[in-house]
Coordinates of C-alpha atoms and ligand atoms in Angstrom, one line a residue:
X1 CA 61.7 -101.4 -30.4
X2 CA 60.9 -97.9 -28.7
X3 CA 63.5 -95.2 -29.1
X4 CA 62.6 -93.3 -26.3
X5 CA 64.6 -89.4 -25.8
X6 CA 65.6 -87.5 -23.0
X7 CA 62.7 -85.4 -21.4
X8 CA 62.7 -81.9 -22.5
X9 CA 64.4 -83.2 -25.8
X10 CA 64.4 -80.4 -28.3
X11 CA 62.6 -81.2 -31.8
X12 CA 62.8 -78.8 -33.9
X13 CA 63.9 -77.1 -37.1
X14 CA 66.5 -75.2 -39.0
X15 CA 66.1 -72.0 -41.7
X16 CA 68.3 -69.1 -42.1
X17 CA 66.9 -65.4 -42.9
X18 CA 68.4 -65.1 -45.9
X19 CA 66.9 -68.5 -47.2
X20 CA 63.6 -68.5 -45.8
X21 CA 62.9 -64.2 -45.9
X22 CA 63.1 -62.9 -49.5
X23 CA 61.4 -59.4 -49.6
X24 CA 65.6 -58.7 -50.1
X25 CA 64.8 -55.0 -51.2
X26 CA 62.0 -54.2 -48.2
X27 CA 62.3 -52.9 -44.8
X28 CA 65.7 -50.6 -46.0
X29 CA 67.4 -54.3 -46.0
X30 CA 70.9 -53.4 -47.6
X31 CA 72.4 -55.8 -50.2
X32 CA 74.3 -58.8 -48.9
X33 CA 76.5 -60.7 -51.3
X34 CA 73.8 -62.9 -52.7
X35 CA 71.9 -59.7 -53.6
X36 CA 75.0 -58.9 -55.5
X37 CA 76.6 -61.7 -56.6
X38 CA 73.3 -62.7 -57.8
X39 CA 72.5 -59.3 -60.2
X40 CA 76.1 -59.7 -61.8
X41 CA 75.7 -63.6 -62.0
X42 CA 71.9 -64.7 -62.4
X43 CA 73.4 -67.8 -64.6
X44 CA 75.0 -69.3 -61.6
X45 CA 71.6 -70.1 -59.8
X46 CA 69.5 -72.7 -60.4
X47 CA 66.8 -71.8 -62.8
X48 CA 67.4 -68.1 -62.7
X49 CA 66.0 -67.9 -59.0
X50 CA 67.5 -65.8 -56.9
X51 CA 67.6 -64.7 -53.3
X52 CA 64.4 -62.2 -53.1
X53 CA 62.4 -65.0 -53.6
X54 CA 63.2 -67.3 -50.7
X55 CA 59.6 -68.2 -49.3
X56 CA 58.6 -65.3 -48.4
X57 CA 58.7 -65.9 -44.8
X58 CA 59.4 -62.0 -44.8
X59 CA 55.7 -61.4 -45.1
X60 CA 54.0 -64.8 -44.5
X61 CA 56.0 -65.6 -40.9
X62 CA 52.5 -66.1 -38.9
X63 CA 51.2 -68.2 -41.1
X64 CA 54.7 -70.6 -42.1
X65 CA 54.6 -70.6 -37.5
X66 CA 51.1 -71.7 -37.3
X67 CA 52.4 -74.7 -39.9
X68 CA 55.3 -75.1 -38.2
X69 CA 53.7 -75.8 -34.6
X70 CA 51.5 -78.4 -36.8
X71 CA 54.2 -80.3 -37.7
X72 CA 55.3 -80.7 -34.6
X73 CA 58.4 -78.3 -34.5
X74 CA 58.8 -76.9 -30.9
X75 CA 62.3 -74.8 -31.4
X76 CA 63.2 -73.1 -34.1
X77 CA 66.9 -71.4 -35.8
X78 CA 66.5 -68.9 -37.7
X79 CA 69.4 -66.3 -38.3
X80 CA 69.1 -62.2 -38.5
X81 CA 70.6 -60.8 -41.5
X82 CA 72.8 -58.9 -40.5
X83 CA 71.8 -56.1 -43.9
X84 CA 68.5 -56.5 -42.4
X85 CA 69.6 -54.6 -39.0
X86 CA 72.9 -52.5 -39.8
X87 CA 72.4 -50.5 -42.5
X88 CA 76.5 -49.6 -43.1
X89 CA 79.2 -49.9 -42.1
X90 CA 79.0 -47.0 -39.9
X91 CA 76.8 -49.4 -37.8
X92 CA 73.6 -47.5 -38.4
X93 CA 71.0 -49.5 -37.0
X94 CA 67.8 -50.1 -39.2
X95 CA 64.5 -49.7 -36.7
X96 CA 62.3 -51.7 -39.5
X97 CA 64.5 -55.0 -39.0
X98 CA 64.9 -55.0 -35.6
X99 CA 61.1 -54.6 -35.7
X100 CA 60.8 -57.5 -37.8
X101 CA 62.7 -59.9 -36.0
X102 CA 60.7 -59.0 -32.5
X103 CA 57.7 -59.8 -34.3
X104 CA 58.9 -63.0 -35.4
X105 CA 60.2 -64.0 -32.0
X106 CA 56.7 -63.1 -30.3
X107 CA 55.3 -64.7 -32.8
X108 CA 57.6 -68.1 -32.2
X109 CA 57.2 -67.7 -28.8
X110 CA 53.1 -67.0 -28.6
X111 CA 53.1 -70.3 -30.4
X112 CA 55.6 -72.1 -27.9
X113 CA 58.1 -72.5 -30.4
X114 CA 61.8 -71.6 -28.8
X115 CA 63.3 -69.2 -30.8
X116 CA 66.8 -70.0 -31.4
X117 CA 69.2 -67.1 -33.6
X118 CA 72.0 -67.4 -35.1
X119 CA 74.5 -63.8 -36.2
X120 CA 75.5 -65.2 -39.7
X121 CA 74.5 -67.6 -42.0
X122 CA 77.1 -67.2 -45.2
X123 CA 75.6 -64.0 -45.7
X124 CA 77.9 -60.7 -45.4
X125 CA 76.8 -57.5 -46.2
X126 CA 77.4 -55.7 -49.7
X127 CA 78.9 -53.0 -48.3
X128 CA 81.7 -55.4 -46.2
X129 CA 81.8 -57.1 -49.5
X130 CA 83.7 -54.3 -51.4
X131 CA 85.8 -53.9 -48.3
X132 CA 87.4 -57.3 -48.6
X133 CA 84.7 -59.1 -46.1
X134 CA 85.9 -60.9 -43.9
X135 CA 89.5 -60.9 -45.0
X136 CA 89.2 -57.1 -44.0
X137 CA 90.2 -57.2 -39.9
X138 CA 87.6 -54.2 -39.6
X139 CA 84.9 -56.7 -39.6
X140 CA 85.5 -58.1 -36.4
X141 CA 84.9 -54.9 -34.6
X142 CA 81.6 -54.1 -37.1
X143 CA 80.4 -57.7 -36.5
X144 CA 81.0 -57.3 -32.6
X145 CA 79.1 -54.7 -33.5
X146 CA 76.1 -55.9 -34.9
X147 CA 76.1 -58.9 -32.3
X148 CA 75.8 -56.3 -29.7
X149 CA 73.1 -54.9 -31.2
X150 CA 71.4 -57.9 -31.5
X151 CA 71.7 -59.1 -27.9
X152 CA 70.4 -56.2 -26.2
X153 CA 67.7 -55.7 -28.6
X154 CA 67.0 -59.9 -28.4
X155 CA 68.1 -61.0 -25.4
X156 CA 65.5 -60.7 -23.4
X157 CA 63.5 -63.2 -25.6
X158 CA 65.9 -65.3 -26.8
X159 CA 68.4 -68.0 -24.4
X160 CA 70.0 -69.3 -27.1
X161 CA 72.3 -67.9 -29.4
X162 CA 75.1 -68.6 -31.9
X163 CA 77.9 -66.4 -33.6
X164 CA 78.3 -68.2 -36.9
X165 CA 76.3 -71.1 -39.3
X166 CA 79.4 -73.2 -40.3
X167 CA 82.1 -71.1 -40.4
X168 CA 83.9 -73.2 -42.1
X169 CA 82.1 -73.0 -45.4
X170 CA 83.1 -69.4 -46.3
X171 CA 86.6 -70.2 -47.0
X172 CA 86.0 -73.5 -48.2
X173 CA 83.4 -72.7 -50.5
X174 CA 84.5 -68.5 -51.4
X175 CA 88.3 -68.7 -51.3
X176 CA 88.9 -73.0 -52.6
X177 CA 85.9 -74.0 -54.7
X178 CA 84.3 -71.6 -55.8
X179 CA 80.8 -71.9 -55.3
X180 CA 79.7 -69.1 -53.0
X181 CA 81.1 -65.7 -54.0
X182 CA 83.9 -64.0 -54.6
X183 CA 84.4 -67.7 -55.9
X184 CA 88.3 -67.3 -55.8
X185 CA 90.9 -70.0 -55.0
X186 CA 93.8 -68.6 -53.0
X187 CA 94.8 -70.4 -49.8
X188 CA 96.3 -66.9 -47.9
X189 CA 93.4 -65.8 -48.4
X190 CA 91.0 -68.4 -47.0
X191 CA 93.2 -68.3 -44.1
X192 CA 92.6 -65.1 -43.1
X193 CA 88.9 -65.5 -44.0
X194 CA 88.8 -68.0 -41.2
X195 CA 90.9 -66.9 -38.7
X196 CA 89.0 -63.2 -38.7
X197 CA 85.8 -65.5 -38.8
X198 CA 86.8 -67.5 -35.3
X199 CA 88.3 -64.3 -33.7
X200 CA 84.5 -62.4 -34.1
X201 CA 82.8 -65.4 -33.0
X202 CA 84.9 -65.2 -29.8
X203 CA 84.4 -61.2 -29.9
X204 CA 80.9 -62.2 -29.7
X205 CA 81.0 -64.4 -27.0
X206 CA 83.3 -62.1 -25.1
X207 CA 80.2 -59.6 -25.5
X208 CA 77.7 -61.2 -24.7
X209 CA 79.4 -61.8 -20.8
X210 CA 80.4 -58.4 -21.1
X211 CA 76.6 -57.8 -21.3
X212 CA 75.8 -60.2 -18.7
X213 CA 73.0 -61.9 -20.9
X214 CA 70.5 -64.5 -19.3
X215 CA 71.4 -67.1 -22.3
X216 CA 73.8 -69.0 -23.7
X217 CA 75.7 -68.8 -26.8
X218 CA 77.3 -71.3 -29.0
X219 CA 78.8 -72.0 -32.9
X220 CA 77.1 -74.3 -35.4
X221 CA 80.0 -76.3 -36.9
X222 CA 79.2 -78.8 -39.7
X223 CA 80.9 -81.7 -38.7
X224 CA 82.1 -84.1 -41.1
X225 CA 83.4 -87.0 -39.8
X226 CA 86.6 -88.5 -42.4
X227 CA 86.6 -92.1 -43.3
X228 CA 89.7 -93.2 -45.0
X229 CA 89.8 -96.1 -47.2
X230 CA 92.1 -98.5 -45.6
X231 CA 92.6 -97.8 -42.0
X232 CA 95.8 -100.3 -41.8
X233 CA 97.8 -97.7 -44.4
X234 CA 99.4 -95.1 -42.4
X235 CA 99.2 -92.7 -45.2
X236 CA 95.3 -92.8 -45.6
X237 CA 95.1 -92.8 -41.8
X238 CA 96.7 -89.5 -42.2
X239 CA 95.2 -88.2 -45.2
X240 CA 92.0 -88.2 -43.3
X241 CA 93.5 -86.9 -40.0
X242 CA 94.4 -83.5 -42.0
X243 CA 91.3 -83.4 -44.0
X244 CA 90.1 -83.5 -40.1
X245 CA 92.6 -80.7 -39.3
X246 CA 90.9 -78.6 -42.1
X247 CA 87.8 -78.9 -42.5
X248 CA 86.5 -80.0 -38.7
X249 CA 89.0 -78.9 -35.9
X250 CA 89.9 -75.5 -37.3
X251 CA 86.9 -74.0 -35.9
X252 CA 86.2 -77.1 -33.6
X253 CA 89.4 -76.8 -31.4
X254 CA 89.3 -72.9 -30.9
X255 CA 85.5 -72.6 -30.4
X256 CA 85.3 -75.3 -27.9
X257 CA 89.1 -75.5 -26.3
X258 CA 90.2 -72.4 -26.7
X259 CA 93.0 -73.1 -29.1
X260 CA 93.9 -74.4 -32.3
X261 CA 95.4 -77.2 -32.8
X262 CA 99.2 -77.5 -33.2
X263 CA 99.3 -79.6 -36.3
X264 CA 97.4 -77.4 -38.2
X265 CA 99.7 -74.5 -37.2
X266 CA 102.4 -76.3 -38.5
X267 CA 100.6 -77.5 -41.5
X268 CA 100.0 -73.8 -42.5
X269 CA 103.9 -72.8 -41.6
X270 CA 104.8 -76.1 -44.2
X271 CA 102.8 -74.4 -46.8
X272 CA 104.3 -70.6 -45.7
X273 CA 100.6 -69.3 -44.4
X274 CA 100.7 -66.9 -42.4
X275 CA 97.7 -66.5 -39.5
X276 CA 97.2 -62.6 -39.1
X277 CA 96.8 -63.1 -35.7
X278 CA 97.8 -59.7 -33.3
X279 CA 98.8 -59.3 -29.9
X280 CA 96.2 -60.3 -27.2
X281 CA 93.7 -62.4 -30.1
X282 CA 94.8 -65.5 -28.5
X283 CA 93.4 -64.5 -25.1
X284 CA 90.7 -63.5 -26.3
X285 CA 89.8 -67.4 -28.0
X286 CA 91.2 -68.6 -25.2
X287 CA 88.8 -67.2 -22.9
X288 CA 85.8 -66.9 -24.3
X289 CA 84.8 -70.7 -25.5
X290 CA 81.1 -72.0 -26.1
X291 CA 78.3 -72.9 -24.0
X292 CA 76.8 -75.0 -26.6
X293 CA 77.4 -76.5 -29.9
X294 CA 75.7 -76.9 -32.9
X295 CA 76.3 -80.4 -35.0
X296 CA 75.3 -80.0 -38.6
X297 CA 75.4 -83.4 -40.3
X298 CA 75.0 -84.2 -43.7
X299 CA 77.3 -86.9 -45.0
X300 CA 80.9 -88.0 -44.4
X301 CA 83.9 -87.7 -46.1
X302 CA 85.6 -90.2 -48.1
X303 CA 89.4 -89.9 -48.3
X304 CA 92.4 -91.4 -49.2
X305 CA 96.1 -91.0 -49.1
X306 CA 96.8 -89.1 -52.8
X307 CA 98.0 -91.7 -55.9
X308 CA 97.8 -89.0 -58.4
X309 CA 99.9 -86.1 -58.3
X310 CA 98.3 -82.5 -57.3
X311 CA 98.4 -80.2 -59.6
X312 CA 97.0 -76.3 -59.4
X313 CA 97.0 -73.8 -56.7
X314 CA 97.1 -74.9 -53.2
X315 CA 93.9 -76.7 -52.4
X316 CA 93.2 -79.4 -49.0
X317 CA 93.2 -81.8 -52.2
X318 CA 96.9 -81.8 -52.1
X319 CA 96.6 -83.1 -49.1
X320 CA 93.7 -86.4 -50.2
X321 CA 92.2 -87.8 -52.9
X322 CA 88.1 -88.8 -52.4
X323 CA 87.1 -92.6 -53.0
X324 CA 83.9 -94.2 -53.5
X325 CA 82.5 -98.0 -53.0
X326 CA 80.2 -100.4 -54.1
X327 CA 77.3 -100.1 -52.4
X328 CA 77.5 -96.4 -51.3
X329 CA 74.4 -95.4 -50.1
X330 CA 73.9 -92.0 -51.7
X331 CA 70.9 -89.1 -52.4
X332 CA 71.3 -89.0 -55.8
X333 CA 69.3 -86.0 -55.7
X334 CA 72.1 -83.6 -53.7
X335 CA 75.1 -86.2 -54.5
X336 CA 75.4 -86.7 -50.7
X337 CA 76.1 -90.1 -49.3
X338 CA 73.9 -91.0 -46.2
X339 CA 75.5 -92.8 -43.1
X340 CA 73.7 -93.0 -40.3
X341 CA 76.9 -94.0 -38.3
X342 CA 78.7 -91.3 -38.7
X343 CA 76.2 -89.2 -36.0
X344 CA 77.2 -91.9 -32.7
X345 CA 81.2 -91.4 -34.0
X346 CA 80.6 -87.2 -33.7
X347 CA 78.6 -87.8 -30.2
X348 CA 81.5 -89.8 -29.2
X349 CA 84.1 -87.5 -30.7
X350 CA 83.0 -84.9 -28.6
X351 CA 82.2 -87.2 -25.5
X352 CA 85.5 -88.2 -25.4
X353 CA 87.3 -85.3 -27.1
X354 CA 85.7 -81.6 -26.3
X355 CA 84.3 -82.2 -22.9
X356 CA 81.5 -84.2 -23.7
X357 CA 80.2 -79.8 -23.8
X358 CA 76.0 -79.9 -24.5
X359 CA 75.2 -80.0 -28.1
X360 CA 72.2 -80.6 -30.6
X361 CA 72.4 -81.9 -34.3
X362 CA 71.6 -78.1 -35.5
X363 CA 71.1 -79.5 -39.1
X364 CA 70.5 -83.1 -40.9
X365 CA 67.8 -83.6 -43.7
X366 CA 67.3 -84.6 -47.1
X367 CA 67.4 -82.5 -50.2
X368 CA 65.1 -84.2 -53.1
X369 CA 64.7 -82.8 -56.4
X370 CA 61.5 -82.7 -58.4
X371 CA 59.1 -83.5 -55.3
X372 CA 55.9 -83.4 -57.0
X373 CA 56.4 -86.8 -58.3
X374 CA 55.8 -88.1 -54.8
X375 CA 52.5 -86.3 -54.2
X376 CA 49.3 -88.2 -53.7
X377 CA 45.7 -87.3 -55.0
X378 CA 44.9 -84.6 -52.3
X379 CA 48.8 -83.4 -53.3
X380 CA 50.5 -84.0 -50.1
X381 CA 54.1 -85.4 -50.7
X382 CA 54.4 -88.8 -49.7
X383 CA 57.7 -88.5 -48.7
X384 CA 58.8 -91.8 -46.9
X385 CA 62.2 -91.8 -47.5
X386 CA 63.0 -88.5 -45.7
X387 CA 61.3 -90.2 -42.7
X388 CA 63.1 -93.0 -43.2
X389 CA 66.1 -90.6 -43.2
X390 CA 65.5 -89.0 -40.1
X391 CA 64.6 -92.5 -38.5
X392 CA 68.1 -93.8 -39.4
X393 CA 70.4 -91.0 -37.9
X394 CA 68.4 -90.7 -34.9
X395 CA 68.6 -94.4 -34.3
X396 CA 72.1 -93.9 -33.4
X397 CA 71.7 -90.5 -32.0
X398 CA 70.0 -92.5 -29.7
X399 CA 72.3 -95.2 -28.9
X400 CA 74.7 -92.3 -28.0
X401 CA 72.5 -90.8 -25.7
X402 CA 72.5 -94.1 -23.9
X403 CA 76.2 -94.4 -24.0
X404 CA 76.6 -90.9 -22.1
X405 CA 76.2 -88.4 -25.6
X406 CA 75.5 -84.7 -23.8
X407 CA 73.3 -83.8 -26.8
X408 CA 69.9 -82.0 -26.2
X409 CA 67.9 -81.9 -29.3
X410 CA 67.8 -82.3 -32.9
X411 CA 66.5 -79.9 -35.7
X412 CA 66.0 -80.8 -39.1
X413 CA 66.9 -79.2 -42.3
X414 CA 64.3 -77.3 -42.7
X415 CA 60.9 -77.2 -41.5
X416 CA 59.5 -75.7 -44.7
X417 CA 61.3 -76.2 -48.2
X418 CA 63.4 -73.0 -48.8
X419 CA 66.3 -71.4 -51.0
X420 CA 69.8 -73.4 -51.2
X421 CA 71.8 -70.8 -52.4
X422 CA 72.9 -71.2 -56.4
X423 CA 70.9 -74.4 -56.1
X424 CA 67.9 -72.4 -55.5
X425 CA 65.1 -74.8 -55.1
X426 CA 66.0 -77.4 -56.6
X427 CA 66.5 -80.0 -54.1
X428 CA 63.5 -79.3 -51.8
X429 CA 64.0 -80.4 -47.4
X430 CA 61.1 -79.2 -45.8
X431 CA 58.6 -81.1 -43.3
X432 CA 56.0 -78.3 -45.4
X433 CA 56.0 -77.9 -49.1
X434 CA 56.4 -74.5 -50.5
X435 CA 54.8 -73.9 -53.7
X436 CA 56.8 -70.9 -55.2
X437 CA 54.7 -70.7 -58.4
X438 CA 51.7 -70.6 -56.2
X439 CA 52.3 -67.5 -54.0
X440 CA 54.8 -69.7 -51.5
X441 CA 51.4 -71.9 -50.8
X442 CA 52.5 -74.1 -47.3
X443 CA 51.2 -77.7 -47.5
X444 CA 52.2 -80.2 -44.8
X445 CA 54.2 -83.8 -46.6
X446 CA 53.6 -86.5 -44.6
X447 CA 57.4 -86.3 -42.9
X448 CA 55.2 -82.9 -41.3
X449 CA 52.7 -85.6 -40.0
X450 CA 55.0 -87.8 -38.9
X451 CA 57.3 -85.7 -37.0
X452 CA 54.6 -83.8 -35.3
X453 CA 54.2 -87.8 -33.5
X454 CA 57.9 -88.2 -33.2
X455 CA 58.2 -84.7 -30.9
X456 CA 54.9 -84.9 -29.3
X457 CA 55.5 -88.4 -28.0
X458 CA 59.3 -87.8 -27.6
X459 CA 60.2 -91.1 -30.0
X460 CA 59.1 -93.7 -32.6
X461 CA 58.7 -97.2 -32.6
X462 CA 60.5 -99.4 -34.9
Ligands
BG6_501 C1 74.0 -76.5 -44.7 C2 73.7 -75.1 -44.6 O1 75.3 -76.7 -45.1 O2 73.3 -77.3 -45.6 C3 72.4 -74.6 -45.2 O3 73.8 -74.6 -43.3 C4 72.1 -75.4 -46.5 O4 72.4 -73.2 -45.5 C5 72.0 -76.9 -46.1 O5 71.0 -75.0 -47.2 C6 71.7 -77.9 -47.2 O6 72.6 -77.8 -48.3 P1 72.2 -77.3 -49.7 O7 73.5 -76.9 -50.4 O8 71.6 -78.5 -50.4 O9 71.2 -76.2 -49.5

């Protein structure tokens, strides 16, 4: 069978500057908080490797484009560090980063990739960092700030924007579990985190209009669809609708709709939360909702109505319990389960639910360790299973298409193997191999071969 896409489908790829850039000290970049976290805790990342190492796109950009075009990747997210282009937080603006990221848009663009930036992708500046981040309500105005900045520098070049990489991730991750920094677990907290998060991402959007740019503007949102164990128990039915409530519609509902949803308002008043919300915020999320979203899809989530008591500080544990199966189909390498279904129930969730709004899957891929294994005489990776991947969640993007899906493109994670944070490189994604012991040597895998078919001819056969 032919799985034929929408003309003018997007096929592309995914990065972030702070994963794909290193050069972390050059250009007067300032700190951001994997510069810090990572020269207090060097243990905490995988093999000692740490974020000035991150494929050097910082110097090599022409060449990792030229490979990129090869392997068939016609649009392209990066994001703009944000310490790469405001020096302080006086807002000084740094001339060599804005330099660098016009280069690397001509560059995309002389090579007909579509340049696609994102404001924030997890990584804050150092010297927000000391001032409480994004629990600080200053940071709104300095990351309104630094938006602005960017459009008028960018936005001539650029049509499509977003304010944040899954927002969601900075108080899940920094303020419950711990693995991105300051790696605390206090609930207040987190909900401040994310409520000052959504009201700059609407700041932004309100900006851009108030700018009158040519584009559009959306919000990547990792969507992660919840599965509970027996759908016929009412209490697993709503242990997943509140892990929904967290970890989906909190930025979901505003981003899109305009509001957050009432149940998790009185979810956070059951718990005593307060939302630091001032007079006139609401208006302002109200009125100034995507164009677009970004879909990142990795796996689903497993849940199940709790049957052992919670203990600790508050956590959205208290609230479910994960379960696994026979037969789970799971990337051993990352720990990820892989179900293709889960992308038709997100296209339909937001057919049916948002609007049916435009979207693209911003992110899906693979993460497998140890790589070379799979590498052939002439040293390309044979790596069959990350096409078979891609094959298997595109089969029912398509099927959603044809049932009325409003969704544009799809990018993979990533085009070229880069940094995963404290994993580092261990679990590699890329449609190009990137030898870091080897001066970041680029090498297309045969997924780079393969997808360079899929976009130019718009499909695959199966
Ligand atoms: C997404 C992020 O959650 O998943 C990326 O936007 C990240 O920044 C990617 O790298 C893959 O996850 P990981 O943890 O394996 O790098």
């Amino acid at each position: 069978m032919r799985y034929q896409f929408p003309e003018n489908f997007m096929w592309g790829g995914a990065s972030s500057g702070p994963q794909s850039e290193g050069g972390s000290c050059e250009g007067r970049k300032a700190p951001n908080e994997w510069d810090y976290w990572f020269s207090i805790n060097p243990e905490r990342f995988y093999n000692n490797v740490g974020p000035s190492r991150t494929s050097d796109f910082y110097h090599k950009y022409k060449e990792y484009i030229k490979m990129m075009k090869e392997a068939g990747v016609k649009s392209y997210r990066t994001s703009i560090q944000w310490s790469r282009v405001i020096l302080n937080r006086e807002g000084e603006v740094n001339p060599e980063g804005i330099q660098f990221y016009h280069k690397v848009i001509d560059a995309l663009r002389e090579a007909g990739i579509e340049p696609m930036l994102c404001l924030h992708h997890f990584d804050l500046p150092y010297y927000w960092v000391e001032k409480g981040g994004f629990e600080n309500r200053d940071i709104v105005e300095a990351y309104t700030h630094f938006a602005s900045v960017c459009f008028q520098e960018f936005g001539k070049k650029v049509t499509y924007w977003t304010t944040f990489n899954e927002p969601i991730i900075i108080p899940e991750t920094g303020y419950f579990y711990q693995r991105h920094y300051p790696a605390v677990c206090d609930a207040q907290r987190a909900v401040n985190v994310g409520y000052h998060i959504q009201l700059s991402s609407s700041c932004a959007v309100r900006e851009f209009k108030r700018l009158g740019m040519p584009g559009k503007i959306g919000i990547v949102i990792n969507l992660t669809p919840s599965y509970c164990e027996n759908p016929q128990d009412e209490k697993d039915v709503q242990a997943s609708k509140t892990v929904d409530l967290i970890f989906n519609r909190s930025f979901l509902d505003p981003s899109v709709l305009g509001v957050y949803p009432k149940e998790l308002k009185e979810l956070l008043d059951s718990e005593n939360l307060t939302v630091p919300v001032k007079e006139g915020d609401l208006d302002i999320i109200r009125q100034n909702t995507v164009d677009y979203l970004g879909v990142n899809y990795y796996h689903p989530r497993r849940v199940k109505a709790r049957v052992t008591p919670f203990e600790g500080p508050l956590m959205p544990d208290k609230y479910f319990e994960p379960y696994t199966f026979a037969g789970q189909k799971m990337n051993t390498s990352r720990g990820w389960e892989i179900y293709e279904p889960a992308v038709y129930d997100i296209a339909m969730n937001i057919k049916e639910n948002y609007g049916n709004l435009p979207w693209y899957i911003s992110e899906n891929g693979m993460g497998i360790m140890d790589e070379e294994q799979f590498m052939d005489a002439e040293g390309m990776v044979q790596d069959d299973y990350r096409i078979e991947f891609i094959k298997g969640h595109l089969k029912y993007l398509h099927k959603a298409i044809e049932e009325g899906a409003n969704c544009f493109g799809y990018h993979l994670w990533a085009p070229f193997d880069c940094w995963s944070w404290s994993n580092a490189y261990k679990n590699r994604y890329g449609l190009l191999r990137v030898d870091i012991t080897d001066g970041c040597k680029i090498t297309m895998k045969k997924s780079g071969k393969w997808f360079y078919t899929l976009s130019d001819t718009n499909g695959f056969d199966e």
